[in-house]
CSV table of C-alpha atoms and ligand atoms in Angstrom, one decimal:
chain,number,residue,atom,x,y,z
X,1,MET,CA,0.0,0.0,0.0
X,2,LYS,CA,1.3,3.5,-0.9
X,3,ILE,CA,0.1,6.5,1.0
X,4,LEU,CA,0.7,10.1,0.0
X,5,VAL,CA,1.1,12.5,3.0
X,6,ILE,CA,0.3,16.2,2.6
X,7,ASN,CA,1.2,19.0,4.9
X,8,CYS,CA,-0.2,22.3,3.6
X,9,GLY,CA,0.8,25.7,4.9
X,10,SER,CA,-0.3,29.1,3.7
X,11,SER,CA,2.5,29.3,1.1
X,12,SER,CA,4.0,25.8,1.1
X,13,LEU,CA,3.0,22.2,0.5
X,14,LYS,CA,5.2,19.4,1.8
X,15,TYR,CA,4.6,15.8,0.7
X,16,GLN,CA,6.0,12.4,1.3
X,17,LEU,CA,5.0,9.2,-0.4
X,18,PHE,CA,5.2,6.1,1.9
X,19,GLU,CA,5.4,2.4,1.0
X,20,MET,CA,3.6,1.1,4.1
X,21,HIS,CA,4.8,-2.5,4.2
X,22,HIS,CA,8.3,-1.4,5.0
X,23,ARG,CA,7.3,2.0,6.3
X,24,LYS,CA,9.7,3.4,3.7
X,25,VAL,CA,9.7,6.9,2.1
X,26,MET,CA,9.7,6.6,-1.7
X,27,ALA,CA,9.7,10.3,-2.4
X,28,LYS,CA,9.4,13.6,-0.7
X,29,GLY,CA,9.5,17.2,-1.5
X,30,ILE,CA,8.3,20.7,-0.8
X,31,VAL,CA,6.6,23.3,-3.0
X,32,GLU,CA,7.7,26.6,-1.7
X,33,ARG,CA,6.5,30.2,-2.1
X,34,ILE,CA,3.2,29.3,-3.6
X,35,GLY,CA,1.6,32.5,-5.1
X,36,GLU,CA,4.9,34.4,-4.8
X,37,ARG,CA,7.8,35.1,-7.1
X,38,GLY,CA,10.3,32.3,-7.4
X,39,SER,CA,7.9,29.5,-6.5
X,40,ARG,CA,9.5,26.1,-6.9
X,41,LEU,CA,9.3,22.5,-6.1
X,42,VAL,CA,12.3,20.8,-4.4
X,43,VAL,CA,12.2,17.1,-4.8
X,44,GLU,CA,14.1,14.7,-2.6
X,45,ILE,CA,14.5,11.2,-4.0
X,46,PRO,CA,16.6,8.6,-2.2
X,47,SER,CA,19.6,7.7,-4.4
X,48,VAL,CA,19.2,10.7,-6.6
X,49,SER,CA,20.5,14.1,-5.6
X,50,ASN,CA,17.9,16.8,-4.9
X,51,SER,CA,16.3,18.2,-7.9
X,52,LYS,CA,14.6,21.6,-8.3
X,53,ILE,CA,11.7,22.5,-10.5
X,54,VAL,CA,11.2,26.2,-10.7
X,55,GLU,CA,8.0,27.4,-12.3
X,56,GLU,CA,5.1,29.7,-11.5
X,57,ILE,CA,2.8,28.0,-9.0
X,58,LYS,CA,-0.1,30.4,-8.3
X,59,ASN,CA,-2.1,28.4,-5.9
X,60,ILE,CA,-2.4,25.1,-3.9
X,61,LYS,CA,-4.4,23.4,-6.7
X,62,GLN,CA,-1.4,24.0,-9.1
X,63,ALA,CA,1.0,22.8,-6.5
X,64,ALA,CA,-1.0,19.6,-6.1
X,65,ASN,CA,-1.0,19.1,-9.9
X,66,LEU,CA,2.7,19.6,-10.0
X,67,VAL,CA,3.3,17.1,-7.1
X,68,ILE,CA,1.3,14.4,-9.0
X,69,ARG,CA,3.1,15.2,-12.3
X,70,VAL,CA,6.5,14.8,-10.6
X,71,LEU,CA,5.5,11.6,-8.7
X,72,THR,CA,4.5,10.0,-11.9
X,73,ASP,CA,7.3,11.5,-14.1
X,74,LYS,CA,9.1,8.9,-16.2
X,75,GLU,CA,12.6,10.0,-15.1
X,76,ILE,CA,12.3,11.2,-11.5
X,77,GLY,CA,8.9,9.7,-10.6
X,78,SER,CA,8.4,7.1,-7.9
X,79,VAL,CA,5.3,5.4,-9.3
X,80,ARG,CA,4.3,4.4,-12.8
X,81,SER,CA,0.8,5.6,-12.4
X,82,ILE,CA,-1.4,7.3,-9.8
X,83,LYS,CA,-3.3,4.0,-9.6
X,84,GLU,CA,-0.5,2.8,-7.3
X,85,ILE,CA,-1.3,5.4,-4.7
X,86,SER,CA,-4.0,4.1,-2.3
X,87,ALA,CA,-4.9,7.2,-0.3
X,88,VAL,CA,-3.9,10.7,0.7
X,89,GLY,CA,-3.4,11.7,4.4
X,90,HIS,CA,-3.6,15.4,5.3
X,91,ARG,CA,-2.2,17.0,8.4
X,92,ILE,CA,-4.6,19.3,10.2
X,93,VAL,CA,-3.3,21.4,13.1
X,94,HIS,CA,-6.6,21.9,14.9
X,95,GLY,CA,-9.3,19.3,15.4
X,96,GLY,CA,-11.0,21.0,18.4
X,97,SER,CA,-13.0,18.8,20.7
X,98,GLN,CA,-14.7,17.3,17.7
X,99,PHE,CA,-12.0,15.1,16.1
X,100,SER,CA,-10.4,12.6,18.5
X,101,HIS,CA,-9.3,10.3,15.7
X,102,PRO,CA,-8.2,10.5,12.1
X,103,VAL,CA,-11.2,10.4,9.8
X,104,ILE,CA,-12.1,9.9,6.1
X,105,VAL,CA,-13.0,13.2,4.5
X,106,ASP,CA,-16.5,13.9,3.5
X,107,THR,CA,-18.6,17.1,3.4
X,108,ALA,CA,-19.4,17.1,7.1
X,109,VAL,CA,-15.7,16.6,8.0
X,110,LYS,CA,-14.7,19.5,5.8
X,111,ARG,CA,-17.4,21.7,7.4
X,112,GLY,CA,-16.1,20.7,10.8
X,113,ILE,CA,-12.5,21.8,9.9
X,114,GLU,CA,-13.9,25.0,8.5
X,115,LEU,CA,-15.8,25.8,11.6
X,116,LEU,CA,-12.6,25.3,13.7
X,117,ALA,CA,-10.7,27.8,11.6
X,118,ASP,CA,-11.5,30.3,14.3
X,119,LEU,CA,-9.1,28.5,16.6
X,120,ALA,CA,-6.3,28.0,13.9
X,121,PRO,CA,-7.0,30.5,11.1
X,122,LEU,CA,-3.9,30.2,9.0
X,123,HIS,CA,-3.4,26.5,9.4
X,124,ASN,CA,-6.9,25.0,9.0
X,125,VAL,CA,-7.8,27.2,6.0
X,126,ALA,CA,-4.6,26.2,4.1
X,127,ALA,CA,-5.2,22.5,5.0
X,128,LEU,CA,-8.7,22.7,3.6
X,129,GLU,CA,-7.4,24.1,0.4
X,130,GLY,CA,-5.0,21.2,0.2
X,131,ILE,CA,-7.9,18.7,0.7
X,132,ASN,CA,-10.0,20.4,-2.0
X,133,ALA,CA,-7.0,20.4,-4.4
X,134,PHE,CA,-6.2,16.7,-4.0
X,135,GLU,CA,-9.9,15.8,-4.3
X,136,ARG,CA,-9.7,17.4,-7.7
X,137,VAL,CA,-6.4,15.9,-8.9
X,138,LEU,CA,-7.0,12.5,-7.3
X,139,PRO,CA,-10.8,12.2,-7.4
X,140,GLU,CA,-10.8,8.4,-7.0
X,141,LYS,CA,-8.6,8.3,-3.9
X,142,ARG,CA,-9.7,8.3,-0.2
X,143,GLN,CA,-8.6,11.4,1.6
X,144,VAL,CA,-8.0,11.1,5.4
X,145,VAL,CA,-7.3,13.9,7.9
X,146,ALA,CA,-5.0,13.4,10.9
X,147,PHE,CA,-5.0,16.1,13.6
X,148,ASP,CA,-2.2,17.5,15.8
X,149,THR,CA,-4.7,17.9,18.7
X,150,SER,CA,-6.4,14.4,18.5
X,151,PHE,CA,-3.9,12.6,20.7
X,152,HIS,CA,-4.7,15.0,23.6
X,153,GLN,CA,-8.4,14.5,23.5
X,154,THR,CA,-8.0,11.9,26.3
X,155,ILE,CA,-6.9,14.6,28.7
X,156,PRO,CA,-9.4,14.7,31.6
X,157,LYS,CA,-11.6,17.7,32.1
X,158,LYS,CA,-10.0,18.7,35.3
X,159,ALA,CA,-6.7,19.1,33.4
X,160,TYR,CA,-8.1,20.8,30.3
X,161,LEU,CA,-10.4,23.3,31.8
X,162,TYR,CA,-9.1,26.8,32.7
X,163,SER,CA,-10.4,28.5,35.8
X,164,ILE,CA,-12.4,31.2,34.0
X,165,PRO,CA,-16.2,31.3,33.9
X,166,TYR,CA,-17.5,28.0,32.5
X,167,ARG,CA,-19.7,29.8,30.0
X,168,TYR,CA,-16.6,30.7,28.0
X,169,TYR,CA,-15.7,27.0,27.6
X,170,GLU,CA,-19.3,26.4,26.5
X,171,ARG,CA,-19.6,29.4,24.3
X,172,TYR,CA,-16.2,29.5,22.6
X,173,GLY,CA,-14.6,26.2,23.4
X,174,ILE,CA,-11.9,27.8,25.5
X,175,ARG,CA,-9.9,24.9,27.0
X,176,LYS,CA,-6.6,23.2,26.7
X,177,TYR,CA,-6.3,21.4,23.4
X,178,GLY,CA,-2.6,20.6,23.2
X,179,PHE,CA,-0.5,20.3,20.1
X,180,HIS,CA,2.4,18.2,18.6
X,181,GLY,CA,0.1,15.2,19.1
X,182,LEU,CA,1.3,13.3,16.1
X,183,SER,CA,4.8,13.6,17.3
X,184,HIS,CA,4.1,12.7,21.0
X,185,LYS,CA,2.1,9.7,19.8
X,186,TYR,CA,4.7,8.5,17.4
X,187,VAL,CA,7.6,8.7,19.9
X,188,ALA,CA,5.5,7.1,22.7
X,189,GLN,CA,4.8,4.1,20.4
X,190,ARG,CA,8.4,3.9,19.3
X,191,ALA,CA,9.5,4.0,23.0
X,192,ALA,CA,7.2,1.0,23.8
X,193,GLU,CA,8.7,-0.9,20.7
X,194,LEU,CA,12.2,-0.1,21.9
X,195,LEU,CA,11.4,-1.4,25.4
X,196,GLY,CA,9.7,-4.4,23.9
X,197,ARG,CA,6.7,-3.7,26.1
X,198,ASP,CA,3.0,-3.0,25.6
X,199,LEU,CA,2.3,0.7,25.5
X,200,ILE,CA,-0.8,0.0,27.4
X,201,LYS,CA,1.3,-0.8,30.5
X,202,LEU,CA,3.6,2.2,30.4
X,203,LYS,CA,3.9,5.6,32.0
X,204,LEU,CA,5.9,7.8,29.6
X,205,ILE,CA,6.9,11.4,29.5
X,206,THR,CA,7.6,12.7,25.9
X,207,CYS,CA,9.5,16.0,25.4
X,208,HIS,CA,9.1,17.5,21.9
X,209,LEU,CA,11.8,20.2,22.0
X,210,GLY,CA,11.9,22.2,18.8
X,211,SER,CA,11.4,25.8,18.0
X,212,GLY,CA,7.9,25.1,19.3
X,213,ALA,CA,8.2,22.8,22.4
X,214,SER,CA,5.9,20.8,24.6
X,215,VAL,CA,6.0,18.0,27.2
X,216,THR,CA,3.3,15.3,27.4
X,217,ALA,CA,2.4,12.8,30.1
X,218,VAL,CA,1.3,9.5,28.4
X,219,ASP,CA,-0.4,6.9,30.6
X,220,LYS,CA,-1.3,3.5,29.1
X,221,GLY,CA,-0.9,5.0,25.6
X,222,LYS,CA,-3.1,8.0,26.3
X,223,SER,CA,-2.2,11.6,26.7
X,224,ILE,CA,-3.3,12.7,30.2
X,225,ASP,CA,-1.8,16.1,30.2
X,226,THR,CA,0.4,18.3,28.0
X,227,SER,CA,2.1,21.7,28.4
X,228,MET,CA,0.6,23.5,25.4
X,229,GLY,CA,-3.0,24.8,25.8
X,230,PHE,CA,-5.7,26.6,24.0
X,231,THR,CA,-3.0,27.7,21.6
X,232,PRO,CA,0.6,26.6,21.1
X,233,LEU,CA,1.7,29.6,23.2
X,234,GLU,CA,1.2,28.0,26.6
X,235,GLY,CA,3.7,25.9,28.5
X,236,LEU,CA,7.5,25.9,28.1
X,237,THR,CA,9.6,28.8,27.2
X,238,MET,CA,10.2,28.4,23.4
X,239,GLY,CA,12.4,29.9,20.7
X,240,THR,CA,10.3,33.0,20.4
X,241,ARG,CA,7.1,32.2,22.4
X,242,SER,CA,6.7,33.2,26.0
X,243,GLY,CA,5.2,30.0,27.3
X,244,ASP,CA,3.5,30.3,30.7
X,245,ILE,CA,3.4,33.9,32.1
X,246,ASP,CA,1.3,35.7,34.6
X,247,PRO,CA,-1.6,37.0,32.5
X,248,SER,CA,-1.4,40.3,34.5
X,249,ILE,CA,1.9,41.1,32.7
X,250,ILE,CA,-0.1,41.7,29.5
X,251,SER,CA,-2.3,44.4,31.0
X,252,PHE,CA,0.7,45.9,32.8
X,253,LEU,CA,2.7,46.1,29.5
X,254,VAL,CA,-0.2,47.4,27.5
X,255,GLU,CA,-0.4,50.3,30.0
X,256,LYS,CA,3.3,50.9,30.5
X,257,GLU,CA,4.5,50.5,27.0
X,258,ALA,CA,1.3,51.8,25.3
X,259,MET,CA,1.3,48.5,23.5
X,260,PRO,CA,-1.8,48.2,21.3
X,261,LEU,CA,-3.8,45.1,22.2
X,262,GLU,CA,-3.5,43.8,18.7
X,263,ARG,CA,0.3,43.8,19.1
X,264,VAL,CA,0.2,41.6,22.2
X,265,LYS,CA,-0.3,38.3,20.2
X,266,GLU,CA,2.7,39.0,18.0
X,267,PHE,CA,4.8,40.1,20.9
X,268,LEU,CA,4.1,36.9,22.9
X,269,ASN,CA,4.6,34.7,19.9
X,270,LYS,CA,7.6,36.3,18.1
X,271,GLU,CA,9.6,38.4,20.5
X,272,CYS,CA,9.7,36.4,23.8
X,273,GLY,CA,11.0,32.9,24.7
X,274,VAL,CA,14.8,32.4,24.6
X,275,LEU,CA,15.1,35.2,22.0
X,276,GLY,CA,13.5,37.6,24.4
X,277,VAL,CA,15.6,36.6,27.4
X,278,SER,CA,18.9,36.4,25.6
X,279,GLY,CA,18.2,39.4,23.3
X,280,ILE,CA,20.4,37.5,20.8
X,281,SER,CA,18.8,34.5,19.1
X,282,SER,CA,16.0,32.0,19.1
X,283,ASP,CA,18.2,29.3,17.7
X,284,PHE,CA,19.6,27.0,20.4
X,285,ARG,CA,22.8,26.3,18.4
X,286,ASP,CA,23.6,30.0,18.5
X,287,LEU,CA,22.8,30.2,22.2
X,288,GLU,CA,24.8,27.1,23.1
X,289,SER,CA,27.9,28.4,21.3
X,290,LEU,CA,27.6,31.8,22.9
X,291,ALA,CA,27.0,30.2,26.3
X,292,LYS,CA,30.3,28.2,25.8
X,293,LYS,CA,32.1,31.5,25.4
X,294,GLY,CA,30.6,32.7,28.7
X,295,ASP,CA,27.8,35.0,27.3
X,296,SER,CA,25.7,35.5,30.5
X,297,ARG,CA,22.4,36.2,28.7
X,298,ALA,CA,22.7,33.2,26.5
X,299,ILE,CA,23.4,31.1,29.6
X,300,LEU,CA,20.4,32.6,31.3
X,301,ALA,CA,18.1,32.0,28.4
X,302,LEU,CA,19.2,28.3,28.3
X,303,ASP,CA,18.8,28.0,32.0
X,304,VAL,CA,15.2,29.3,31.9
X,305,PHE,CA,14.4,26.8,29.1
X,306,VAL,CA,16.0,23.8,31.0
X,307,TYR,CA,14.3,24.8,34.2
X,308,ASP,CA,10.9,24.9,32.5
X,309,VAL,CA,11.3,21.4,31.0
X,310,LYS,CA,12.4,20.1,34.4
X,311,ARG,CA,9.4,21.7,36.0
X,312,TYR,CA,7.0,19.9,33.6
X,313,ILE,CA,8.7,16.6,33.8
X,314,SER,CA,8.7,16.7,37.6
X,315,ALA,CA,5.0,17.7,37.7
X,316,TYR,CA,4.0,14.9,35.3
X,317,ILE,CA,6.0,12.2,37.2
X,318,GLY,CA,3.8,13.3,40.1
X,319,ILE,CA,0.6,13.1,38.1
X,320,LEU,CA,1.5,9.8,36.5
X,321,ASN,CA,2.6,8.4,39.9
X,322,GLY,CA,5.9,7.3,38.4
X,323,ILE,CA,7.7,7.0,35.1
X,324,ASP,CA,8.8,4.0,32.9
X,325,ALA,CA,10.7,6.0,30.3
X,326,LEU,CA,11.5,9.6,29.3
X,327,VAL,CA,11.7,10.5,25.6
X,328,PHE,CA,13.4,13.4,23.9
X,329,THR,CA,12.6,14.4,20.3
X,330,ALA,CA,12.5,17.3,17.7
X,331,GLY,CA,15.4,19.6,16.8
X,332,ILE,CA,16.8,20.3,20.3
X,333,GLY,CA,15.7,17.0,21.9
X,334,GLU,CA,17.3,15.0,19.1
X,335,ASN,CA,20.5,17.0,18.8
X,336,SER,CA,21.6,18.8,21.9
X,337,SER,CA,23.4,16.5,24.3
X,338,THR,CA,24.1,19.5,26.6
X,339,ILE,CA,20.4,20.5,27.0
X,340,ARG,CA,19.4,16.8,27.6
X,341,GLN,CA,22.2,16.5,30.2
X,342,GLN,CA,21.1,19.7,32.0
X,343,ILE,CA,17.4,18.7,32.0
X,344,CYS,CA,18.2,15.4,33.6
X,345,GLU,CA,20.7,16.8,36.1
X,346,ASN,CA,19.7,16.2,39.8
X,347,MET,CA,16.8,14.0,38.9
X,348,THR,CA,18.2,10.8,40.4
X,349,TYR,CA,15.5,11.0,43.1
X,350,LEU,CA,13.0,10.6,40.3
X,351,GLY,CA,15.0,7.6,38.9
X,352,LEU,CA,16.5,9.5,35.9
X,353,GLU,CA,20.2,9.7,35.1
X,354,VAL,CA,22.0,10.4,31.8
X,355,ASP,CA,25.1,8.5,30.8
X,356,ALA,CA,27.5,11.1,29.4
X,357,LYS,CA,28.9,8.7,26.7
X,358,LYS,CA,25.6,7.4,25.4
X,359,ASN,CA,24.3,11.0,25.4
X,360,LYS,CA,26.5,11.9,22.5
X,361,CYS,CA,23.6,10.7,20.3
X,362,THR,CA,22.7,13.1,17.4
X,363,ASN,CA,21.9,13.2,13.7
X,364,GLY,CA,18.6,11.4,13.6
X,365,ASN,CA,19.7,8.3,15.5
X,366,GLU,CA,17.5,6.4,18.1
X,367,CYS,CA,19.5,6.0,21.3
X,368,ARG,CA,19.0,4.9,24.9
X,369,ILE,CA,21.0,7.6,26.8
X,370,SER,CA,20.4,6.5,30.4
X,371,THR,CA,22.8,4.8,32.9
X,372,SER,CA,22.1,1.2,33.8
X,373,ARG,CA,20.6,2.2,37.2
X,374,SER,CA,18.3,4.9,35.6
X,375,LYS,CA,14.8,4.5,34.2
X,376,PRO,CA,15.2,4.4,30.4
X,377,ILE,CA,15.8,7.8,28.7
X,378,PHE,CA,15.5,7.7,24.9
X,379,VAL,CA,16.3,10.0,22.1
X,380,ILE,CA,13.8,9.2,19.3
X,381,PRO,CA,13.7,11.2,16.1
X,382,THR,CA,10.1,12.2,15.5
X,383,ASN,CA,8.3,11.2,12.3
X,384,GLU,CA,5.0,13.0,12.1
X,385,GLU,CA,4.6,12.2,8.4
X,386,LEU,CA,4.9,8.4,9.1
X,387,MET,CA,2.4,8.8,11.9
X,388,ILE,CA,-0.1,10.5,9.5
X,389,ALA,CA,0.5,7.7,7.0
X,390,LEU,CA,-0.2,5.1,9.7
X,391,GLU,CA,-3.3,6.9,10.9
X,392,THR,CA,-4.5,7.1,7.3
X,393,GLN,CA,-4.1,3.4,6.9
X,394,GLU,CA,-5.9,2.8,10.2
X,395,ALA,CA,-8.8,5.0,9.3
X,396,ILE,CA,-9.3,3.2,6.0
X,397,ARG,CA,-9.0,-0.2,7.8
X,398,THR,CA,-11.6,0.8,10.4
X,399,MET,CA,-14.0,2.0,7.7
X,400,GLU,CA,-13.6,-1.2,5.6
X,401,GLU,CA,-14.1,-3.4,8.7
X,402,SER,CA,-17.3,-1.5,9.5
X,403,PHE,CA,-18.6,-2.3,6.0
X,404,ALA,CA,-17.5,-5.9,6.1
T,1,LIG,P1,10.3,23.2,14.2
T,1,LIG,O1,10.0,22.0,13.4
T,1,LIG,O2,9.4,23.5,15.3
T,1,LIG,O3,10.8,24.4,13.4
T,1,LIG,P2,12.7,21.7,14.9
T,1,LIG,O4,12.2,20.5,15.6
T,1,LIG,O5,13.3,21.6,13.6
T,1,LIG,O6,11.6,22.9,15.0
T,1,LIG,O7,13.8,22.4,15.9
T,1,LIG,C1,14.4,23.6,15.6
T,1,LIG,C2,15.2,23.9,16.8
T,1,LIG,O8,16.2,22.9,17.0
T,1,LIG,C3,16.0,25.2,16.6
T,1,LIG,O9,15.8,26.0,17.7
T,1,LIG,C4,17.5,24.7,16.6
T,1,LIG,O10,18.2,25.7,17.3
T,1,LIG,C5,17.4,23.5,17.4
T,1,LIG,N1,18.6,22.6,17.0
T,1,LIG,C6,18.8,22.0,15.8
T,1,LIG,N2,20.0,21.3,15.8
T,1,LIG,C7,20.5,21.6,17.0
T,1,LIG,C8,21.8,21.2,17.7
T,1,LIG,N3,22.7,20.5,17.1
T,1,LIG,N4,22.0,21.7,18.9
T,1,LIG,C9,21.1,22.5,19.5
T,1,LIG,N5,19.9,22.8,19.0
T,1,LIG,C10,19.6,22.4,17.8
């Protein structure tokens, strides 16, 4: 079975074609700058060096056409005909409270995603355009949607409700939704596979540490709490996002700095986090190299980040009443030995200890980085696209079984 995975942004379309039996990527690429000058498709084909196709791509429909043309191309294509592709899986950022599983697209599903656009305006609208485009270019194929929020739909109400008047939860759906769900789910499943144990019996904490970052408590395979909230702004200090702050700071700044209210969102999303604290960079590689040279603000920004991750891990060990394994993933989690080491420092009382030699793991490798007396600590490169492909396969299987 071959599944095409699509991730549509407002000006880009990423795709990967999977051969599901071996979970192998047959082709991948990105259409960039859709609707802008210099739009192009960059194709990555294993065993062939990257190739670039530069042409005018005005909209997502044209981008979809181009992707299919390239996938079936005689020279650089990966399939002889589109008949070989069984289904298309789309990534959707926000599924609200409505979508707790991947589903096969129909009119009602599209309407549901459209109604949720209020919660994720840029993302959900672009994803819908992607679905419509692939419905047109591959009308015979099943389209499935997989949501970043679905994995967190098992979080109990006491953990997802904010203590504001209940009517706002009822009226606007203001609650914790959580994000990076496809990533947390993927690495939790991989951790169970690496341990050779059933996920249903495990208490895991997964740390997705990239430019956006979140920590999730996974009990018996289900997310029971996560650090991101109503939007991906809550939780950990991130590259440019503030994470948790006292809400009063906003009204204080609005008054003191004469900051227009419409600027607040941009300020909290783009000017805070480790960029705000360091005043230098949101990139952890820059901060680490400056910290090594003794730059005090870079050291401070990294300290704030590390402290936050420790705070969430510690809280979730308490909520889970223990931990069977800790997992690091995404750009920082997969590559920064220093940050992983610092996060796990002084955590022996919680049963966690990093082995300095094993912790050298980087570059997309799966490693167990804990000492022999520690609970397992893993580095597991995330693979959200494969997760979408697996969810697409699962949604189709469930539907076929219901008809059988
Ligand atoms: P996103 O997909 O959210 O953009 P990524 O998962 O790609 O994020 O992570 C990006 C972050 O990972 C950047 O902040 C970058 O600094 C960090 N990163 C990547 N490689 C390294 C490394 N070798 N050491 C430290 N940080 C790294």
